[in-house]
PDB file of C-alpha atoms in Angstrom:
ATOM      1  CA  MET A   1      16.105   0.143  20.274  1.00 85.00           C
ATOM      2  CA  THR A   2      17.172   1.860  17.061  1.00 89.00           C
ATOM      3  CA  VAL A   3      20.768   0.816  17.601  1.00 92.00           C
ATOM      4  CA  ALA A   4      19.675  -2.794  18.029  1.00 93.00           C
ATOM      5  CA  PHE A   5      17.751  -2.723  14.739  1.00 93.00           C
ATOM      6  CA  GLU A   6      20.687  -1.107  12.958  1.00 95.00           C
ATOM      7  CA  GLN A   7      22.957  -3.851  14.279  1.00 96.00           C
ATOM      8  CA  LEU A   8      20.506  -6.502  13.084  1.00 96.00           C
ATOM      9  CA  TYR A   9      20.384  -4.921   9.615  1.00 96.00           C
ATOM     10  CA  GLU A  10      24.178  -4.772   9.439  1.00 96.00           C
ATOM     11  CA  THR A  11      24.466  -8.399  10.540  1.00 97.00           C
ATOM     12  CA  ARG A  12      21.883  -9.444   7.960  1.00 95.00           C
ATOM     13  CA  GLU A  13      23.720  -7.559   5.206  1.00 96.00           C
ATOM     14  CA  TYR A  14      26.971  -9.242   6.245  1.00 97.00           C
ATOM     15  CA  PHE A  15      25.480 -12.735   6.057  1.00 96.00           C
ATOM     16  CA  VAL A  16      23.645 -12.014   2.806  1.00 94.00           C
ATOM     17  CA  GLY A  17      26.899 -10.815   1.271  1.00 96.00           C
ATOM     18  CA  LYS A  18      28.702 -13.968   2.379  1.00 96.00           C
ATOM     19  CA  TRP A  19      25.793 -16.110   1.141  1.00 94.00           C
ATOM     20  CA  ASN A  20      25.769 -14.462  -2.272  1.00 93.00           C
ATOM     21  CA  ARG A  21      29.525 -14.830  -2.622  1.00 96.00           C
ATOM     22  CA  TYR A  22      30.161 -18.359  -1.341  1.00 96.00           C
ATOM     23  CA  ALA A  23      26.948 -20.399  -1.533  1.00 96.00           C
ATOM     24  CA  PRO A  24      26.639 -22.864  -4.414  1.00 96.00           C
ATOM     25  CA  GLN A  25      24.316 -21.764  -7.204  1.00 96.00           C
ATOM     26  CA  PRO A  26      21.773 -24.604  -6.704  1.00 96.00           C
ATOM     27  CA  LEU A  27      21.354 -23.589  -3.051  1.00 96.00           C
ATOM     28  CA  LYS A  28      20.869 -19.933  -3.977  1.00 96.00           C
ATOM     29  CA  THR A  29      18.238 -20.932  -6.535  1.00 96.00           C
ATOM     30  CA  ALA A  30      16.506 -23.164  -4.000  1.00 97.00           C
ATOM     31  CA  ALA A  31      16.490 -20.334  -1.448  1.00 95.00           C
ATOM     32  CA  ARG A  32      14.882 -17.971  -3.969  1.00 95.00           C
ATOM     33  CA  ASN A  33      12.276 -20.606  -4.800  1.00 97.00           C
ATOM     34  CA  VAL A  34      11.480 -21.116  -1.116  1.00 97.00           C
ATOM     35  CA  GLN A  35      11.163 -17.368  -0.601  1.00 96.00           C
ATOM     36  CA  TYR A  36       8.798 -17.079  -3.585  1.00 97.00           C
ATOM     37  CA  ASN A  37       6.698 -20.059  -2.463  1.00 98.00           C
ATOM     38  CA  VAL A  38       6.399 -18.801   1.115  1.00 98.00           C
ATOM     39  CA  GLY A  39       5.381 -15.374  -0.187  1.00 97.00           C
ATOM     40  CA  THR A  40       2.696 -16.974  -2.339  1.00 97.00           C
ATOM     41  CA  LEU A  41       1.393 -18.954   0.633  1.00 98.00           C
ATOM     42  CA  ILE A  42       1.257 -15.795   2.740  1.00 98.00           C
ATOM     43  CA  LYS A  43      -0.736 -13.989   0.033  1.00 97.00           C
ATOM     44  CA  LYS A  44      -3.193 -16.871  -0.234  1.00 97.00           C
ATOM     45  CA  PHE A  45      -3.575 -17.060   3.537  1.00 97.00           C
ATOM     46  CA  ARG A  46      -4.260 -13.320   3.750  1.00 97.00           C
ATOM     47  CA  LYS A  47      -6.936 -13.647   1.079  1.00 97.00           C
ATOM     48  CA  ILE A  48      -8.568 -16.596   2.855  1.00 96.00           C
ATOM     49  CA  TRP A  49      -8.338 -14.758   6.181  1.00 94.00           C
ATOM     50  CA  LYS A  50      -9.984 -11.650   4.791  1.00 92.00           C
ATOM     51  CA  LYS A  51     -12.727 -13.423   2.841  1.00 95.00           C
ATOM     52  CA  THR A  52     -13.687 -16.370   5.043  1.00 95.00           C
ATOM     53  CA  ILE A  53     -12.209 -16.306   8.553  1.00 92.00           C
ATOM     54  CA  TRP A  54     -12.321 -12.625   9.550  1.00 89.00           C
ATOM     55  CA  PRO A  55     -16.050 -12.122   8.850  1.00 89.00           C
ATOM     56  CA  TYR A  56     -16.796 -14.679  11.586  1.00 90.00           C
ATOM     57  CA  LEU A  57     -14.334 -13.170  14.056  1.00 89.00           C
ATOM     58  CA  GLU A  58     -15.091  -9.514  13.351  1.00 85.00           C
ATOM     59  CA  PRO A  59     -18.212  -9.355  15.547  1.00 84.00           C
ATOM     60  CA  LEU A  60     -16.140 -10.644  18.466  1.00 86.00           C
ATOM     61  CA  PHE A  61     -12.903  -8.681  17.994  1.00 83.00           C
ATOM     62  CA  GLY A  62     -13.743  -6.134  15.309  1.00 73.00           C
ATOM     63  CA  VAL A  63     -14.051  -2.407  15.176  1.00 70.00           C
ATOM     64  CA  PRO A  64     -16.534  -0.554  17.390  1.00 69.00           C
ATOM     65  CA  LYS A  65     -20.154  -0.165  16.276  1.00 71.00           C
ATOM     66  CA  GLY A  66     -19.716   3.323  14.847  1.00 73.00           C
ATOM     67  CA  GLY A  67     -16.481   2.483  13.065  1.00 74.00           C
ATOM     68  CA  ALA A  68     -17.998   1.781   9.659  1.00 77.00           C
ATOM     69  CA  ALA A  69     -20.155   4.898   9.779  1.00 82.00           C
ATOM     70  CA  GLN A  70     -17.165   7.036  10.761  1.00 85.00           C
ATOM     71  CA  LYS A  71     -15.139   5.541   7.923  1.00 86.00           C
ATOM     72  CA  ARG A  72     -17.863   6.445   5.405  1.00 88.00           C
ATOM     73  CA  LYS A  73     -18.125   9.938   6.876  1.00 91.00           C
ATOM     74  CA  ASP A  74     -14.366  10.474   6.634  1.00 91.00           C
ATOM     75  CA  ALA A  75     -14.347   9.233   3.034  1.00 92.00           C
ATOM     76  CA  GLN A  76     -17.166  11.621   2.122  1.00 92.00           C
ATOM     77  CA  GLU A  77     -15.330  14.536   3.753  1.00 93.00           C
ATOM     78  CA  ALA A  78     -12.180  13.653   1.813  1.00 92.00           C
ATOM     79  CA  ARG A  79     -14.133  13.588  -1.455  1.00 91.00           C
ATOM     80  CA  ASP A  80     -15.691  16.963  -0.631  1.00 91.00           C
ATOM     81  CA  ARG A  81     -12.299  18.494   0.179  1.00 88.00           C
ATOM     82  CA  LYS A  82     -10.867  17.146  -3.064  1.00 87.00           C
ATOM     83  CA  ALA A  83     -13.788  18.554  -5.063  1.00 85.00           C
ATOM     84  CA  ARG A  84     -13.363  21.964  -3.407  1.00 84.00           C
ATOM     85  CA  SER A  85      -9.611  22.037  -3.953  1.00 79.00           C
ATOM     86  CA  THR A  86      -9.917  21.525  -7.709  1.00 71.00           C
ATOM     87  CA  SER A  87     -11.236  24.661  -9.315  1.00 58.00           C
ATOM     88  CA  GLY A  88     -14.081  24.001 -11.695  1.00 56.00           C
ATOM     89  CA  GLY A  89     -15.031  20.612 -10.319  1.00 51.00           C
ATOM     90  CA  SER A  90     -15.425  18.095 -13.116  1.00 53.00           C
ATOM     91  CA  GLU A  91     -14.678  20.680 -15.807  1.00 58.00           C
ATOM     92  CA  ARG A  92     -10.993  20.498 -16.656  1.00 63.00           C
ATOM     93  CA  ARG A  93      -8.940  22.893 -18.703  1.00 60.00           C
ATOM     94  CA  ARG A  94      -5.642  22.296 -20.309  1.00 66.00           C
ATOM     95  CA  ARG A  95      -2.727  23.713 -18.382  1.00 68.00           C
ATOM     96  CA  ASN A  96      -1.425  25.776 -21.298  1.00 66.00           C
ATOM     97  CA  THR A  97      -4.759  27.631 -21.655  1.00 64.00           C
ATOM     98  CA  GLU A  98      -5.092  28.457 -17.979  1.00 64.00           C
ATOM     99  CA  TYR A  99      -3.788  32.038 -18.239  1.00 65.00           C
ATOM    100  CA  ARG A 100      -4.915  32.934 -21.752  1.00 62.00           C
ATOM    101  CA  ASP A 101      -7.546  35.647 -22.034  1.00 66.00           C
ATOM    102  CA  ASP A 102      -8.436  35.060 -25.676  1.00 65.00           C
ATOM    103  CA  ILE A 103     -10.024  31.651 -24.942  1.00 59.00           C
ATOM    104  CA  GLU A 104     -13.073  33.187 -23.247  1.00 60.00           C
ATOM    105  CA  ASP A 105     -13.277  35.979 -25.837  1.00 57.00           C
ATOM    106  CA  GLU A 106     -13.618  33.557 -28.764  1.00 56.00           C
ATOM    107  CA  HIS A 107     -16.710  31.798 -27.431  1.00 55.00           C
TER     108      HIS A 107
END
């Protein structure tokens, strides 16, 4: 399977190289415009799908009942791990004063 994908990539690179070298400039510009316009349409469709279509289909095909609760639980655990990994919590010290003893002595 990997060999097939590599061959496809090589073939694509070959044709892109030929296209860039020999295609007339107006056609290359038109191809870039088409690519940009199709990308914009895909972005708009994804937004419409997420905001309007998927909420109606989610109860039929969506995640299991406990999926949202598990997602919140995992997010909370990640926040807790992050808070534990940073020493001092919300209190931050500058890196250059981390190993200086005279900082605590002055206060």
